[in-house]
Amino acid sequence: MSPSLDYERAREYTDALEGRLVDALDGDQGVSRRAVLGSLGLAGGAALMGTGGADDGHAGAGGGESHGNFGARGEFDEGFDPHEFLRTFNTGFDGQDNLTQEVFEEDGERVRYFELTAVDTTIEVAPGVEFSAWAYQGQVPGPTLRVTEGDRIRVQFTNGSRHAHTIHPHLKNLDPRMDGIPQNGPGVLEQGESFTYEWKAQPAGVHFYHCHSLPLKAHIHRGLYGSIIVDPDPERVRERPEEYCDFHESQITPELTEELVARAKSRNHEYDENDEVQELVVVMNSFDTNFDGGNEVYAANTRAFAYGVGETDGKGNWAPGETKRPIQVDGQRPVRVYLVNATEFDLINSFHTHSQFFDYYDHGTTLLPTNQTVDTVMQCQAQRGIIELDYSDHEPGLYMFHAHQSEFAELGWMSFFEVV
Amino acid sequence: MQDSDTTETDGGVTVQDQPFGLPRWAVAVIPLVLLAIVLGYLFLGSPFAALATGGAALPDVTVSYTTLPDDQTVLVHVTNNGPGTVTVEQVLVDEAYWSFSMTGGDRTLGPLESSTVQIPYHWEPGWDLEVALVLSDGATIHHTIVAPATSPGVTGEVVGTLAVVGLFVGVIPVVLGMLWLPYLRSVSDRALHAVLVFAVGVLAFLGFDALVDVGEFMEAVPGAYEGPFLFALGVAGSVLVIQAVSAWQESRTEGETSRLRTAYLVAVSIGLHNLAEGLAIGTAFALGRVELGAFLVVGFLVHNVTEGPAIVGPLARGRRPGIEHFAALGLIGGAPVIAGAWIGSYAFSPTLGVFFLAIGVGAILQVVWEMADLVRGEDGLASIGTPVNAGAFLFGAVFMYVTGLFIAL
Ligand SMILES: [Cu+2]
């Protein structure tokens, strides 16, 4: 299992914040500790940029100055943990417990083997709001598969859902039978059927896999999608550096080649250089909970406002919640976000960082940025890319990031990094 | 006479032998017990499971009305009229998730349970506000608050103002209209009948008007309350009750007082109608639509002047009743506007609206019947369908239509 955020620490932090607030008010007009603690959950101020909602009963009507607070009420139940999902990569060597995976050599090739099952399930997309999903391995997004360029990806797919499904990979795939569409190869797989897909891991980058059964909109929007990350192979980069940047072969200097190889090592999970980077997977998705063709929930990794703060007074006093809390990052180490857009029904989605600019690698297929020093990128559906952030010169604290479609932000795609 | 061969008599009824020698009470109870068993089987055994489509009943939540006590609070009054419980998990205001709380402790509503969703939200007067409740299964209940404005709170001042408004809309015009009585007493039978039929035209218009209003409220009545049935019940109930009261009165009095009785009945039916007018005015003020309320006041005022002669028409012949009767008639016909305005501004619900209007329609139906009798005369020979009467009926309806335009404009 990859590291997830420490619940204990979140709780301690909440206690510390509450304690600080109580101390600050101690002896002041005889405010009782209980009253202060009770009102900490009360949403105050017209804090558009302060997410989090009041707990039950705290945001009383006619509550004096209260303008209320945007954000979803309450916390999520147990189950899928978007914080754990962020940092969970299934490499065949290592990954999540409920995914059968292994790595072995076969005919001189390295095979990364995974067993994926599609099931009908129910997921929580906003606190208390359930959505009947169709999901690979019972989770939305599906497991993140991570391999090295040139490997063979073997996915034994079993359909345990009442509906017919496939897996279609966004990879350069030379065998039409493996495209995962109804018209080719095994076609759609009915309930109980299995098929083993095999794909060559190419090109390097961050990719998308999804069900390609009809109606396509329904099968994607219900949750049948995930990411495949293909790490660049530094040896191959050294041999063909021109394939990993915009420069022509004739323009490649030995220095540039070394630079590209170094970048490849930083991107490849099998190299020590990669350990230095804090890598995160963010799948932008959305849910039409009432099936009217428009989304009620937008999210980064399924749960609305999951990377927001638990409680805020809109005046800078905030506390992490049990399930809704910022993504903690170490400010002294680089942050890399593998960003995938799985939003259905909307033409585009976007990623915007506050107080920060980043380098962007469209589709992640190059080792030099395709967009340099930007604070907003947009992606159409199935588009993806890699974002590289550096917070080393920022003060510790909360830094927001969100879709800069303000509608999406207020409907759940609103998040924070907590730089420590 | 007692025959030793047959069974005993019980209060003069010959008692049959009960089957299997069971006591009589047991025979009476057995069908009830069997019914209970059948019902129990239906509820517990679900014998019709094979007919189920597998789909759960869709949640059915109605937003009855909204109140805006101040510019940073939105109160949404909701009723669950589905068969299952629903939970309001999230609230969207103008397509953004927003903090909220609900009265009654939790956010779960049982069947027919009502609650108020309190949303701290700084709204802009005049800018439509879209509120959506997101239920646990993701279903959304949308409600648009058109041109939001602060709802008046319950203050003595508002209560007093509404009473004065009611006085002007109801009592004063009705009493003004009743001042035509001396003139009515001086006209011919033919002319008087025309006046009575004119009143029927007025009532017919009001009845039709009530039907239109019922149609508007009906959509907002929570499904479980069965709006159409409630309406039918109200109409039939008021016809029957007024008819019963009227027949009972008639059995105790002679012809002379039957005219006064009819006048009272007209006053009651017009009063019920005016209650609905009061509801409309009160609701307009409650929703913060003060301009609309003011228009309604002027419109209803003009409109209601015609109700006076309708009430006193039956008294144009025979002995003139005492002044106390005129005071009572004026109050019965006009004062319900005040009560309606109070109810409308503080406790309005579409369900209540439908029920009041239904009572009004029933009263009108019954009164039209009584008026027809009056025109036919004691001997029942006078014709109703004379050209003059037909013209008077149409004139009454058209007159109401024209004065009604004041309200619509
Ligand atoms: Cu922004």
PDB file of N, CA and C in Angstrom, chain A residues 8-23 33 37 40 319-320:
ATOM      1  N   GLU A   8      -4.836  10.343  12.231  1.00  0.00           N
ATOM      2  CA  GLU A   8      -4.525  10.769  13.598  1.00  0.00           C
ATOM      3  C   GLU A   8      -4.009  12.203  13.589  1.00  0.00           C
ATOM      4  N   ARG A   9      -3.149  12.444  12.636  1.00  0.00           N
ATOM      5  CA  ARG A   9      -2.552  13.765  12.543  1.00  0.00           C
ATOM      6  C   ARG A   9      -3.639  14.814  12.239  1.00  0.00           C
ATOM      7  N   ALA A  10      -4.575  14.438  11.367  1.00  0.00           N
ATOM      8  CA  ALA A  10      -5.657  15.357  11.034  1.00  0.00           C
ATOM      9  C   ALA A  10      -6.462  15.703  12.277  1.00  0.00           C
ATOM     10  N   ARG A  11      -6.705  14.685  13.089  1.00  0.00           N
ATOM     11  CA  ARG A  11      -7.501  14.907  14.283  1.00  0.00           C
ATOM     12  C   ARG A  11      -6.739  15.791  15.263  1.00  0.00           C
ATOM     13  N   GLU A  12      -5.427  15.505  15.424  1.00  0.00           N
ATOM     14  CA  GLU A  12      -4.600  16.326  16.303  1.00  0.00           C
ATOM     15  C   GLU A  12      -4.609  17.774  15.854  1.00  0.00           C
ATOM     16  N   TYR A  13      -4.525  17.940  14.546  1.00  0.00           N
ATOM     17  CA  TYR A  13      -4.485  19.293  14.012  1.00  0.00           C
ATOM     18  C   TYR A  13      -5.784  20.029  14.332  1.00  0.00           C
ATOM     19  N   THR A  14      -6.897  19.315  14.177  1.00  0.00           N
ATOM     20  CA  THR A  14      -8.189  19.922  14.496  1.00  0.00           C
ATOM     21  C   THR A  14      -8.212  20.341  15.960  1.00  0.00           C
ATOM     22  N   ASP A  15      -7.743  19.418  16.836  1.00  0.00           N
ATOM     23  CA  ASP A  15      -7.719  19.728  18.265  1.00  0.00           C
ATOM     24  C   ASP A  15      -6.856  20.949  18.529  1.00  0.00           C
ATOM     25  N   ALA A  16      -5.703  20.987  17.867  1.00  0.00           N
ATOM     26  CA  ALA A  16      -4.785  22.106  18.084  1.00  0.00           C
ATOM     27  C   ALA A  16      -5.439  23.417  17.684  1.00  0.00           C
ATOM     28  N   LEU A  17      -6.106  23.383  16.524  1.00  0.00           N
ATOM     29  CA  LEU A  17      -6.771  24.605  16.031  1.00  0.00           C
ATOM     30  C   LEU A  17      -7.860  25.055  16.992  1.00  0.00           C
ATOM     31  N   GLU A  18      -8.638  24.062  17.446  1.00  0.00           N
ATOM     32  CA  GLU A  18      -9.717  24.390  18.369  1.00  0.00           C
ATOM     33  C   GLU A  18      -9.133  24.965  19.644  1.00  0.00           C
ATOM     34  N   GLY A  19      -8.067  24.322  20.127  1.00  0.00           N
ATOM     35  CA  GLY A  19      -7.431  24.778  21.346  1.00  0.00           C
ATOM     36  C   GLY A  19      -6.937  26.206  21.205  1.00  0.00           C
ATOM     37  N   ARG A  20      -6.331  26.499  20.039  1.00  0.00           N
ATOM     38  CA  ARG A  20      -5.793  27.831  19.809  1.00  0.00           C
ATOM     39  C   ARG A  20      -6.909  28.865  19.837  1.00  0.00           C
ATOM     40  N   LEU A  21      -8.007  28.509  19.197  1.00  0.00           N
ATOM     41  CA  LEU A  21      -9.125  29.440  19.127  1.00  0.00           C
ATOM     42  C   LEU A  21      -9.703  29.667  20.524  1.00  0.00           C
ATOM     43  N   VAL A  22      -9.812  28.557  21.267  1.00  0.00           N
ATOM     44  CA  VAL A  22     -10.354  28.673  22.621  1.00  0.00           C
ATOM     45  C   VAL A  22      -9.433  29.535  23.470  1.00  0.00           C
ATOM     46  N   ASP A  23      -8.097  29.280  23.352  1.00  0.00           N
ATOM     47  CA  ASP A  23      -7.141  30.075  24.125  1.00  0.00           C
ATOM     48  C   ASP A  23      -7.263  31.547  23.777  1.00  0.00           C
ATOM     49  N   ARG A  33     -15.989  27.454  26.657  1.00  0.00           N
ATOM     50  CA  ARG A  33     -15.278  26.594  25.720  1.00  0.00           C
ATOM     51  C   ARG A  33     -16.252  25.858  24.808  1.00  0.00           C
ATOM     52  N   LEU A  37     -16.339  25.830  20.760  1.00  0.00           N
ATOM     53  CA  LEU A  37     -16.199  24.591  19.995  1.00  0.00           C
ATOM     54  C   LEU A  37     -17.415  24.377  19.113  1.00  0.00           C
ATOM     55  N   LEU A  40     -17.283  26.571  16.035  1.00  0.00           N
ATOM     56  CA  LEU A  40     -16.183  26.402  15.087  1.00  0.00           C
ATOM     57  C   LEU A  40     -16.707  25.846  13.772  1.00  0.00           C
ATOM     58  N   ALA A 319      -9.916  23.771   9.573  1.00  0.00           N
ATOM     59  CA  ALA A 319      -9.511  22.496  10.162  1.00  0.00           C
ATOM     60  C   ALA A 319      -9.775  21.392   9.163  1.00  0.00           C
ATOM     61  N   PRO A 320      -8.879  20.405   9.117  1.00  0.00           N
ATOM     62  CA  PRO A 320      -9.148  19.274   8.221  1.00  0.00           C
ATOM     63  C   PRO A 320     -10.280  18.435   8.786  1.00  0.00           C
TER      64      PRO A 320
END
